[in-house]
Coordinates of N, CA and C in Angstrom, one line a residue:
Chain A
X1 N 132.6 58.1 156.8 CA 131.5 57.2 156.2 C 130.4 58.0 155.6
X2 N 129.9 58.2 154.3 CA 129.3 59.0 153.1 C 128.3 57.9 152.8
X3 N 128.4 56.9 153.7 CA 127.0 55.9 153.5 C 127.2 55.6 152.2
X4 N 126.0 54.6 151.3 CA 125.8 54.2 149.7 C 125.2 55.2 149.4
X5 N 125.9 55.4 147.7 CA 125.1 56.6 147.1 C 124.7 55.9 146.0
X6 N 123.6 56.7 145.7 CA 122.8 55.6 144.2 C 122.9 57.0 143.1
X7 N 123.0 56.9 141.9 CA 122.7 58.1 140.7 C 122.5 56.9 139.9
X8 N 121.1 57.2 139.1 CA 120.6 58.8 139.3 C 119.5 58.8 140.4
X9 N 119.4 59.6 140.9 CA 117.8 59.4 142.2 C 116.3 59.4 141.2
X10 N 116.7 59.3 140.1 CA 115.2 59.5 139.1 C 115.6 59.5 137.9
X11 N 114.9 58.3 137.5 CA 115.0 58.5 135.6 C 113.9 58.5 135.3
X12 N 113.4 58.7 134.0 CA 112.2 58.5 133.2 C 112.6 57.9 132.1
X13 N 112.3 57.0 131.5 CA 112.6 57.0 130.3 C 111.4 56.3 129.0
X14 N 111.5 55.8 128.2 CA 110.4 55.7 127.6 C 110.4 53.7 127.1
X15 N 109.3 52.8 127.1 CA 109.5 51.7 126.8 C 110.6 51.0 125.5
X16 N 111.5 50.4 125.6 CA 112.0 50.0 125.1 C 113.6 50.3 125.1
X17 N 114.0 51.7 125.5 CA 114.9 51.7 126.0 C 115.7 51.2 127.1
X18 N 117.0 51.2 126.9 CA 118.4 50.8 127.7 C 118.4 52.0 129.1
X19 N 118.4 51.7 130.3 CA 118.6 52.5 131.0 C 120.1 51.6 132.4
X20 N 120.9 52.4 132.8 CA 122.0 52.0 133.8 C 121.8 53.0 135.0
X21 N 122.2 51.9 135.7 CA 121.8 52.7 137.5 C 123.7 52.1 137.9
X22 N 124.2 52.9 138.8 CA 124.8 53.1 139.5 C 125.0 53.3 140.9
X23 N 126.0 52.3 141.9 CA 125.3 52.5 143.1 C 127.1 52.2 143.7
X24 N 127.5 53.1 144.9 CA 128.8 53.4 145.4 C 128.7 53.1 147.0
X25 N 129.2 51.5 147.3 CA 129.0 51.5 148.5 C 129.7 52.3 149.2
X26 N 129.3 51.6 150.7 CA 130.1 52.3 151.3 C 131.9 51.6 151.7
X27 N 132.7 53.0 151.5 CA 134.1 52.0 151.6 C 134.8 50.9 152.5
X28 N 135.2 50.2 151.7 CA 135.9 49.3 152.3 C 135.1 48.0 152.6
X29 N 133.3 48.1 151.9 CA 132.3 47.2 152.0 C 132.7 46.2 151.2
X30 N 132.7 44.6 151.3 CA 133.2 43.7 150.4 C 132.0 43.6 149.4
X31 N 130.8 43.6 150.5 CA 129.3 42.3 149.8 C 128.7 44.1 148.9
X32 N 128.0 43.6 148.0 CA 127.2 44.6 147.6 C 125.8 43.9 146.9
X33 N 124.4 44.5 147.1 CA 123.6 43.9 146.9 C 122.8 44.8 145.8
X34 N 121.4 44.1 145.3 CA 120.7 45.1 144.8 C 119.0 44.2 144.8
X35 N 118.3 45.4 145.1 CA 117.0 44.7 145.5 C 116.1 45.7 144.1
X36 N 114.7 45.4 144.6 CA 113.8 45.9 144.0 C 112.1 46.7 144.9
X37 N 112.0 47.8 144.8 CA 110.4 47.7 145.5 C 110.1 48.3 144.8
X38 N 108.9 47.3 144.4 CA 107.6 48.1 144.4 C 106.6 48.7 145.1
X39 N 105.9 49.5 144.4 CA 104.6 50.8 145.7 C 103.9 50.0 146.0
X40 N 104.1 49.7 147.9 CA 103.4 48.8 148.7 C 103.6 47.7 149.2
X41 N 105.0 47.5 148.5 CA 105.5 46.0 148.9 C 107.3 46.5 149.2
X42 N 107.6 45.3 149.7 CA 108.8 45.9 150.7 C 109.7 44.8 149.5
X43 N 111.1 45.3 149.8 CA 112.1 45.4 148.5 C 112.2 43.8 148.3
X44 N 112.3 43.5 147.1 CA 113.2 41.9 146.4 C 114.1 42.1 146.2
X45 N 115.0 40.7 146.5 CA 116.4 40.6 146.2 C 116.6 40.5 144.9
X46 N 117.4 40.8 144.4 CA 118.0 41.0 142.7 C 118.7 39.7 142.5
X47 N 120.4 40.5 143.3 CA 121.9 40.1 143.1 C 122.5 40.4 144.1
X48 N 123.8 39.6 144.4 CA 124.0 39.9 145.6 C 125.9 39.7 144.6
X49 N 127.0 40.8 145.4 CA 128.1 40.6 144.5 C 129.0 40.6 146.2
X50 N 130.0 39.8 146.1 CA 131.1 39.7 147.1 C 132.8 40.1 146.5
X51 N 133.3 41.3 146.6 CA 134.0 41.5 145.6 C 133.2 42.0 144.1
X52 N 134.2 41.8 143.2 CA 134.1 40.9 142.1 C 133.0 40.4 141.8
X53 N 132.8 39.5 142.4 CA 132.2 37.9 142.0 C 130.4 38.3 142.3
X54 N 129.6 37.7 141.2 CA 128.5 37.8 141.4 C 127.7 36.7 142.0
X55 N 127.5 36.2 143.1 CA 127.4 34.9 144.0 C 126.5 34.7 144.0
X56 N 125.2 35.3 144.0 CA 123.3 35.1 143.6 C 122.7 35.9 142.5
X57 N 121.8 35.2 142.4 CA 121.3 36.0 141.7 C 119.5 35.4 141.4
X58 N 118.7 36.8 141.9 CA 117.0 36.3 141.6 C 116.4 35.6 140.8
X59 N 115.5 34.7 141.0 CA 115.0 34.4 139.5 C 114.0 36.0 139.0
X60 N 114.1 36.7 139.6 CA 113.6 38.1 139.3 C 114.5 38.7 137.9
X61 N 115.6 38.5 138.3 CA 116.8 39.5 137.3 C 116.4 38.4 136.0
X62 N 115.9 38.7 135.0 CA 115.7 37.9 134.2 C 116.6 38.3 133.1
X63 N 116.7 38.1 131.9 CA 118.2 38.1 130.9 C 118.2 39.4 130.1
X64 N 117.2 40.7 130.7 CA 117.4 41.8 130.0 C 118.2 42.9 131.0
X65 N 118.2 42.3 132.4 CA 118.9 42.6 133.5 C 120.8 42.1 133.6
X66 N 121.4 42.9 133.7 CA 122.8 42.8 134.0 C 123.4 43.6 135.1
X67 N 124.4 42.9 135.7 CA 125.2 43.9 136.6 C 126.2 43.3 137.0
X68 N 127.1 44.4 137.1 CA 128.4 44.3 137.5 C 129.0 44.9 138.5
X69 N 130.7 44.6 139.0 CA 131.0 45.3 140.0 C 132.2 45.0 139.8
X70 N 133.1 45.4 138.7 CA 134.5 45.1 137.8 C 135.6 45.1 138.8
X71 N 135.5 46.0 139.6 CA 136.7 46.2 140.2 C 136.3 46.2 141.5
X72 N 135.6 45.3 142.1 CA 135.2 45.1 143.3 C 134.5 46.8 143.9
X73 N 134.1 47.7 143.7 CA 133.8 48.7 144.6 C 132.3 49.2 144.0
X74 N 132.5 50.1 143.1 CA 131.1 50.5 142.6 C 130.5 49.6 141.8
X75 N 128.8 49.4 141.4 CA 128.3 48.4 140.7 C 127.5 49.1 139.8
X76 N 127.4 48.8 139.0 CA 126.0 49.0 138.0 C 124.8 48.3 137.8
X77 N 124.3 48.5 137.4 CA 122.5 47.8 137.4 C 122.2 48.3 135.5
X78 N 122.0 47.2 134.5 CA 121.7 48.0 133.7 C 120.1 47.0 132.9
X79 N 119.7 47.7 132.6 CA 118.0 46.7 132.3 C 117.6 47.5 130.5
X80 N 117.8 46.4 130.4 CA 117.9 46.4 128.2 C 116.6 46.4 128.1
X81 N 116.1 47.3 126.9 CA 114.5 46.8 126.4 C 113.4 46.9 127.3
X82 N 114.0 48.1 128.4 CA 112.8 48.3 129.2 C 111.3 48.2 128.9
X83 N 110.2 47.7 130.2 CA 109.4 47.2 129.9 C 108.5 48.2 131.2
X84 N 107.1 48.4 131.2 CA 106.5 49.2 132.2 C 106.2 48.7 133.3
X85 N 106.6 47.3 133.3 CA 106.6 46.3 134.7 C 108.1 46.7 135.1
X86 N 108.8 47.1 134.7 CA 110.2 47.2 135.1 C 110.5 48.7 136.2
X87 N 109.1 49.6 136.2 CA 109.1 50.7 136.7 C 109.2 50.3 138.3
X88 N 110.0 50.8 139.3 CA 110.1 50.8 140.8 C 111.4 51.3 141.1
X89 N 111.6 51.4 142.6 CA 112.5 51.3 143.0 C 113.6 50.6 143.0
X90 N 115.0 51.0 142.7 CA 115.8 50.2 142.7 C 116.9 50.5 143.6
X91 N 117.2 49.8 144.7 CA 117.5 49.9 146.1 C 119.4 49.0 145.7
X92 N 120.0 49.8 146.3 CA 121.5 49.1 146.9 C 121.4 49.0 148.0
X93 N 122.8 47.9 148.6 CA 123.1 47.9 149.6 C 124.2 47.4 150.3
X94 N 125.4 47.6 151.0 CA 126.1 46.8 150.8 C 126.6 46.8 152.9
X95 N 127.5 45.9 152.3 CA 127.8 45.2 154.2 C 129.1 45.1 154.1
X96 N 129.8 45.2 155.6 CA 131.3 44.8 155.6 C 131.7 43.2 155.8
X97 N 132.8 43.0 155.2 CA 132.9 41.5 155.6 C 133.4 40.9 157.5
X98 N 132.1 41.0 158.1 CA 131.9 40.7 159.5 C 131.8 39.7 159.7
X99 N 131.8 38.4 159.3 CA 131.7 37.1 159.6 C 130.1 36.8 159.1
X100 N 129.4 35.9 158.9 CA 127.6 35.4 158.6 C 126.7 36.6 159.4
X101 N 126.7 36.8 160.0 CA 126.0 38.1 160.8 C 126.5 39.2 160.3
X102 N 126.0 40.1 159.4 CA 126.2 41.1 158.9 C 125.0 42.5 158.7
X103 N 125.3 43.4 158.9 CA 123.9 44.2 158.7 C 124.2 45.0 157.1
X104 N 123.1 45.1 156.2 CA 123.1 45.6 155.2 C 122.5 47.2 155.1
X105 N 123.3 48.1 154.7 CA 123.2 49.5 154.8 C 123.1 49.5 153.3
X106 N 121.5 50.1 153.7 CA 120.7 50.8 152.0 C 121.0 51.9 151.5
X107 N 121.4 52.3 150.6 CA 121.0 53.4 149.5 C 120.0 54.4 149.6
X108 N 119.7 55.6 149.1 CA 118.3 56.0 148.8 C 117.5 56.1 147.7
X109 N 118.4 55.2 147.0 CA 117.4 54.1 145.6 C 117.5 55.2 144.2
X110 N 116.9 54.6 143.3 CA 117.2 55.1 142.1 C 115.5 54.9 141.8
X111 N 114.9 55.8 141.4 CA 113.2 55.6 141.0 C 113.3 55.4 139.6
X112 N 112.7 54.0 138.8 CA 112.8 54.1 137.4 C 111.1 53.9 137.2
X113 N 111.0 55.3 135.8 CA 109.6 55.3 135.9 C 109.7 55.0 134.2
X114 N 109.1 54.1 133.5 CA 109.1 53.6 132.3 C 107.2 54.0 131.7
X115 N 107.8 54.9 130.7 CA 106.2 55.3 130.1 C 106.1 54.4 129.0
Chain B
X1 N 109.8 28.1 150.3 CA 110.9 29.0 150.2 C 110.5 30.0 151.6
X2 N 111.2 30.8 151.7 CA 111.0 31.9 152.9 C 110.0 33.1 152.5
X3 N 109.4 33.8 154.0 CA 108.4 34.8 153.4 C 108.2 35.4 154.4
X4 N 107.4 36.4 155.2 CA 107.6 37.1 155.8 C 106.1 38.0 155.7
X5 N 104.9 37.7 156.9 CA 104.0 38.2 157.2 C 103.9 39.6 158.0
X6 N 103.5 40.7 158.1 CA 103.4 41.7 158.9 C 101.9 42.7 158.6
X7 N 101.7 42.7 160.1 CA 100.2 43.4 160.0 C 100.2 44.5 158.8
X8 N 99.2 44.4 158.3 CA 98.8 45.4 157.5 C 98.3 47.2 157.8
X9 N 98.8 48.4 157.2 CA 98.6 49.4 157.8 C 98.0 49.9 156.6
X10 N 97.4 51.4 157.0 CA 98.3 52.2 158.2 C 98.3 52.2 159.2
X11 N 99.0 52.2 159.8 CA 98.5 52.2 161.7 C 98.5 53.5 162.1
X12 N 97.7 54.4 162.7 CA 97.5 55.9 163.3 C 97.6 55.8 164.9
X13 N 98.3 56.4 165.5 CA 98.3 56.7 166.9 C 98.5 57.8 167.3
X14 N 98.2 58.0 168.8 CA 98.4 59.4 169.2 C 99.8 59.1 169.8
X15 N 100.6 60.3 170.3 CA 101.4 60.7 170.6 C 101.3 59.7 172.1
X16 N 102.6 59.1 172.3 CA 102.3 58.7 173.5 C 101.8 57.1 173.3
X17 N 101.5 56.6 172.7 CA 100.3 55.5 172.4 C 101.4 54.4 172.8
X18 N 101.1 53.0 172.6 CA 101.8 51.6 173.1 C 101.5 50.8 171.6
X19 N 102.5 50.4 171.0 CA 102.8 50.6 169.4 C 103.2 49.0 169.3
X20 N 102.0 48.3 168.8 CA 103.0 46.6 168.6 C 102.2 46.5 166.7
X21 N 103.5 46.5 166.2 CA 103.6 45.7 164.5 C 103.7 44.4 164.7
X22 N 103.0 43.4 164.7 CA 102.9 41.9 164.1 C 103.8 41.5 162.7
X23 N 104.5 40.5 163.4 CA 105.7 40.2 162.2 C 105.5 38.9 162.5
X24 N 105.2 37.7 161.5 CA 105.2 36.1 161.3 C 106.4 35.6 159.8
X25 N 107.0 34.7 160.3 CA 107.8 34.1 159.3 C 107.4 32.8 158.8
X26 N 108.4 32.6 157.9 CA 108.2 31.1 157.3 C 109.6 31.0 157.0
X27 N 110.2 30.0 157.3 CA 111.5 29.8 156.9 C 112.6 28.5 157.5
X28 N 112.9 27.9 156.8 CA 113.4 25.9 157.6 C 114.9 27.1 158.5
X29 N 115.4 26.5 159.0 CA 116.3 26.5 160.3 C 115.7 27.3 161.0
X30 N 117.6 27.8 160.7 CA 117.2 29.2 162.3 C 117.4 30.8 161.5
X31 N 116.8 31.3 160.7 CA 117.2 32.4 159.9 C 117.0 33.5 161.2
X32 N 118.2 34.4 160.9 CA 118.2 35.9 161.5 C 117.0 37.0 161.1
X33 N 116.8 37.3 162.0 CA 115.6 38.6 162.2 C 115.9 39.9 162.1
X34 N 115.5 40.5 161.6 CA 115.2 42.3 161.2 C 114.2 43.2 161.6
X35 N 114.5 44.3 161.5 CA 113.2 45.4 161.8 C 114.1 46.6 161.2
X36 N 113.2 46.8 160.1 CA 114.0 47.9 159.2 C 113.2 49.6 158.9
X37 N 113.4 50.3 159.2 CA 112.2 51.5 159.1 C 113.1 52.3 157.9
X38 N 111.8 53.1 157.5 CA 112.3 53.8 156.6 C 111.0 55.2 156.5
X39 N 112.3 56.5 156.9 CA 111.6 57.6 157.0 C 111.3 57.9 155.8
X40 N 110.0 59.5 155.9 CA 109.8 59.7 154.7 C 111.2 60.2 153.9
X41 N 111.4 60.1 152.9 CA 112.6 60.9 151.7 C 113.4 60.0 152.1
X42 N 114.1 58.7 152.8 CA 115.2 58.5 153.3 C 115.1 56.8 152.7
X43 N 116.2 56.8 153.3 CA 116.2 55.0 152.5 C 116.5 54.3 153.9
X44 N 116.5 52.9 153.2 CA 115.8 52.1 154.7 C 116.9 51.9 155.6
X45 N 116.8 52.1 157.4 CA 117.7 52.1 158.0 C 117.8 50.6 159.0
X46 N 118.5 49.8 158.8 CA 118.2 49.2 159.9 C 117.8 49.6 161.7
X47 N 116.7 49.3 161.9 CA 116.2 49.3 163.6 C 116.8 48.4 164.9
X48 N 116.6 47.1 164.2 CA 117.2 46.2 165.0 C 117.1 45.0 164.8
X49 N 118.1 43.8 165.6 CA 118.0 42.5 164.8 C 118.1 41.5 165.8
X50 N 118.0 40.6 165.8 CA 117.9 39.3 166.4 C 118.3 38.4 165.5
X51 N 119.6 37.4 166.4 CA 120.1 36.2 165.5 C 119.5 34.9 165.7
X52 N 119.0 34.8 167.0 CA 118.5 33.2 167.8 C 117.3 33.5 168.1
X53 N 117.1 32.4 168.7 CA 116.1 32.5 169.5 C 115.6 32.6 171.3
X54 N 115.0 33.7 171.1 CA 114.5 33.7 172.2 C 115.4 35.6 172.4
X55 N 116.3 35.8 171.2 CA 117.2 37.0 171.8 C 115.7 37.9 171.3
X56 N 116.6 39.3 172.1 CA 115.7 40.3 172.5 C 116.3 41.4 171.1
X57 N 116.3 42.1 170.2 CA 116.8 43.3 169.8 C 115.9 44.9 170.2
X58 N 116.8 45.6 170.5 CA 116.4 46.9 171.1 C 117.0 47.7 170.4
X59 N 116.3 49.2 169.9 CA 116.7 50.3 169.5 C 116.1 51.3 169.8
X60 N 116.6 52.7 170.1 CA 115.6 53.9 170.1 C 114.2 53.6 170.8
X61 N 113.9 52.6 172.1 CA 113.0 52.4 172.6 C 112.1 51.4 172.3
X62 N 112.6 50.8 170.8 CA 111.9 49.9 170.3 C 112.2 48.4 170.9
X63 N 111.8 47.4 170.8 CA 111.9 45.9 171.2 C 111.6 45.5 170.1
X64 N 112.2 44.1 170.1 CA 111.8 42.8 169.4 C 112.4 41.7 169.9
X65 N 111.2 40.3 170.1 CA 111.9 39.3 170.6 C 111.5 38.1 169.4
X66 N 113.0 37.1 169.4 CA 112.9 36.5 168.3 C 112.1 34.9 168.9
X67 N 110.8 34.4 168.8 CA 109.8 33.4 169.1 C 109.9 32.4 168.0
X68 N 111.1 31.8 168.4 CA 111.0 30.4 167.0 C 109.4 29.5 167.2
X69 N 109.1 29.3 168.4 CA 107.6 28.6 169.1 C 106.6 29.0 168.3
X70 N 106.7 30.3 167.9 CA 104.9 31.0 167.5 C 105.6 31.8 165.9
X71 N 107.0 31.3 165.4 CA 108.0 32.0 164.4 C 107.1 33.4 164.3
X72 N 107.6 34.3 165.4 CA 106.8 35.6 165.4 C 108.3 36.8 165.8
X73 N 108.2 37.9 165.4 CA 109.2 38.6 165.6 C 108.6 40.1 165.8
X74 N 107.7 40.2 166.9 CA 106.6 41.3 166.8 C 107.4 43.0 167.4
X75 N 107.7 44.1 166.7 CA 107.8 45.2 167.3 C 107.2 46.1 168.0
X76 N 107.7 46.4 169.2 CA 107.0 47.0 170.2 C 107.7 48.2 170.5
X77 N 107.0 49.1 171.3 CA 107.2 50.7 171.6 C 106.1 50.9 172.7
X78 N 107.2 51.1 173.9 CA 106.0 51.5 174.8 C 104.9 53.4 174.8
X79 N 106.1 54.1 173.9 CA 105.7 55.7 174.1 C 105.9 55.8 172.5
X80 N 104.5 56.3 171.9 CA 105.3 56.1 170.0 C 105.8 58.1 170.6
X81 N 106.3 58.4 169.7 CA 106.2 59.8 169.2 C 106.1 60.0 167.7
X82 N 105.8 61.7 167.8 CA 105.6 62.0 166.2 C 106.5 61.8 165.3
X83 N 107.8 61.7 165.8 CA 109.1 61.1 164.7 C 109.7 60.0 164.3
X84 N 108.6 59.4 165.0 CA 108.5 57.9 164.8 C 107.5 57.5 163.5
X85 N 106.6 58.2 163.0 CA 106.1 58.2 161.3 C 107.0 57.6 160.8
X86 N 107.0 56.6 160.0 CA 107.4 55.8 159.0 C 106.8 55.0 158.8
X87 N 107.9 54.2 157.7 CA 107.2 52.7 157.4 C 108.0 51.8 157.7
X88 N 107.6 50.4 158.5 CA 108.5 49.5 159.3 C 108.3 48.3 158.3
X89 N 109.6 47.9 158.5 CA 110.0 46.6 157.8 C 110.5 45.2 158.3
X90 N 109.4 44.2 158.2 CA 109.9 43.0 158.8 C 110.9 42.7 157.7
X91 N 111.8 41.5 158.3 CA 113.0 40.8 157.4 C 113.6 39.6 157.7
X92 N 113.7 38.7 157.4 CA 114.7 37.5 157.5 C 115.8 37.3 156.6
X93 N 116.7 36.9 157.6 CA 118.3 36.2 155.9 C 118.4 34.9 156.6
X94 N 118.0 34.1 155.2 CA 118.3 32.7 155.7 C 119.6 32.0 155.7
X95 N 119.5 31.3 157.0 CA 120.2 30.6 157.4 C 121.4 30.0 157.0
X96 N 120.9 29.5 155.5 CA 122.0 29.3 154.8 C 123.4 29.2 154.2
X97 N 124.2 28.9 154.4 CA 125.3 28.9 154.2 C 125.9 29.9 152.7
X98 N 126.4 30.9 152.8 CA 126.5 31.7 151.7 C 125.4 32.3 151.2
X99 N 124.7 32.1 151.8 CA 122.9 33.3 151.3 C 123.2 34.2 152.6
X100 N 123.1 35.7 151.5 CA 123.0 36.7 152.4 C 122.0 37.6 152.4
X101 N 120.6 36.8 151.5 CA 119.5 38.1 150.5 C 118.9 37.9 152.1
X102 N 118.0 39.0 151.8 CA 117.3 39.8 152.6 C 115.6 39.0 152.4
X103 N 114.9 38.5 152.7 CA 113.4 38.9 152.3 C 112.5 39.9 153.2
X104 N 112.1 40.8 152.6 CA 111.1 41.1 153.4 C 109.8 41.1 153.5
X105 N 109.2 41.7 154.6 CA 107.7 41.8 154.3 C 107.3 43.1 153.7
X106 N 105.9 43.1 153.8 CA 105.1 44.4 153.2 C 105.2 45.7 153.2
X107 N 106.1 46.2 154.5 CA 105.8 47.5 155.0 C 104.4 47.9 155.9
X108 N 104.7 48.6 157.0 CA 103.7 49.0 157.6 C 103.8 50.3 158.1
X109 N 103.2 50.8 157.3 CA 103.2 52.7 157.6 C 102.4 53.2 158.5
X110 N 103.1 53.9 160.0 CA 103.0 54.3 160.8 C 102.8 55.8 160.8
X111 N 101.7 55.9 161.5 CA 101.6 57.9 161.5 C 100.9 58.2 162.8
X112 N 102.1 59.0 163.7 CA 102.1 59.3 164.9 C 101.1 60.6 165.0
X113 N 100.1 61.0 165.8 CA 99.7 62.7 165.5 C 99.8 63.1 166.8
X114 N 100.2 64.2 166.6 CA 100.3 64.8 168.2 C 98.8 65.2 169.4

């Protein structure tokens, strides 16, 4: 068990750019998640994917935000037209399929800092 | 919608001290309880959880009892130590049938000194 890995651990990039995050649960996880924190406030839910299938989704992820998880295992995060409110933490997380009682095992997040 | 109150820090203690974070919810049924820490450089670990009411969750010395009466889910520690510094995270997942998000509260950063 190699736990969730996130890449990159740090981007920078500059306003208006396309940036993709990456996030590798851990194996054999069905659910995979993706939140958000901001400095001082504790994470928001994004998306939540079961398999495949993208089953929630925030009214946060608004329509410059996409993600996927094609082949059920690793996911992407990718946010079009970056904006300087888009700068935080971006947290994975994923759980085994244990019945409604599940515990979600985080990432150590991807930092997007937009100048 | 659901939401999740927790005392505001930082909290400072000495070594040794008796350690309670205030955690209040808002949420219709019966949503499951959390206590989530997260060391410095590390990503967030679950601590411990509570499904019902009235259960107890324990970890590493820690407590939490889940009070649907006062919807309070407060963490306790009778001895902190210095490696206990972090920042603690209240949490609920509601109830709901195929909802599995997470909400949390604020964060409350903890700094033990010897």
């Amino acid at each position: 068990d190699t736990g969730v890995s996130q890449n990159p651990r740090h981007k920078i990039t500059k306003r208006g750019q396309n940036v993709t995050f990456r996030c590798d649960p851990i194996s054999e996880h069905n659910r995979l998640y993706w939140y958000r924190q901001t400095l001082g406030q504790g994470p928001e839910f994004l998306t939540y994917f079961q398999n495949e299938a993208q089953l929630e989704k925030s009214r946060l992820l608004s329509d410059r935000f996409s993600a996927e998880r094609p082949k059920g295992s690793f996911s992407t995060l990718e946010i079009q037209r970056t904006e300087q409110g888009d700068s935080a933490m971006y947290l994975c997380a994923s759980s085994p399929r244990t019945g409604v009682m599940d515990t979600q095992y985080f990432g150590p997040g991807t930092r997007l800092t937009v100048l | 919608g659901n939401s999740v109150t927790q005392m505001e820090g930082p909290v400072t203690l000495s070594e040794e001290a008796f350690l309670t974070i205030n955690c209040t919810y808002t949420a219709t049924g019966y949503p499951s309880l959390f206590w989530y820490v997260q060391y410095p450089g590390e990503g967030l670990q679950l601590l411990l959880k509570a499904t019902k009411a009235d259960d107890k969750g324990s970890n590493k010395g820690f407590e939490a009892t889940y009070r649907k009466e006062t919807t309070s889910f407060h963490l306790e520690k009778g001895s902190v130590q210095v490696s206990d510094s972090a920042v603690y995270f209240c949490a609920l997942r509601h109830s709901g049938a195929g909802s599995y998000q997470l909400t949390f509260g604020k964060g409350t950063k903890l700094s033990v000194i010897p």
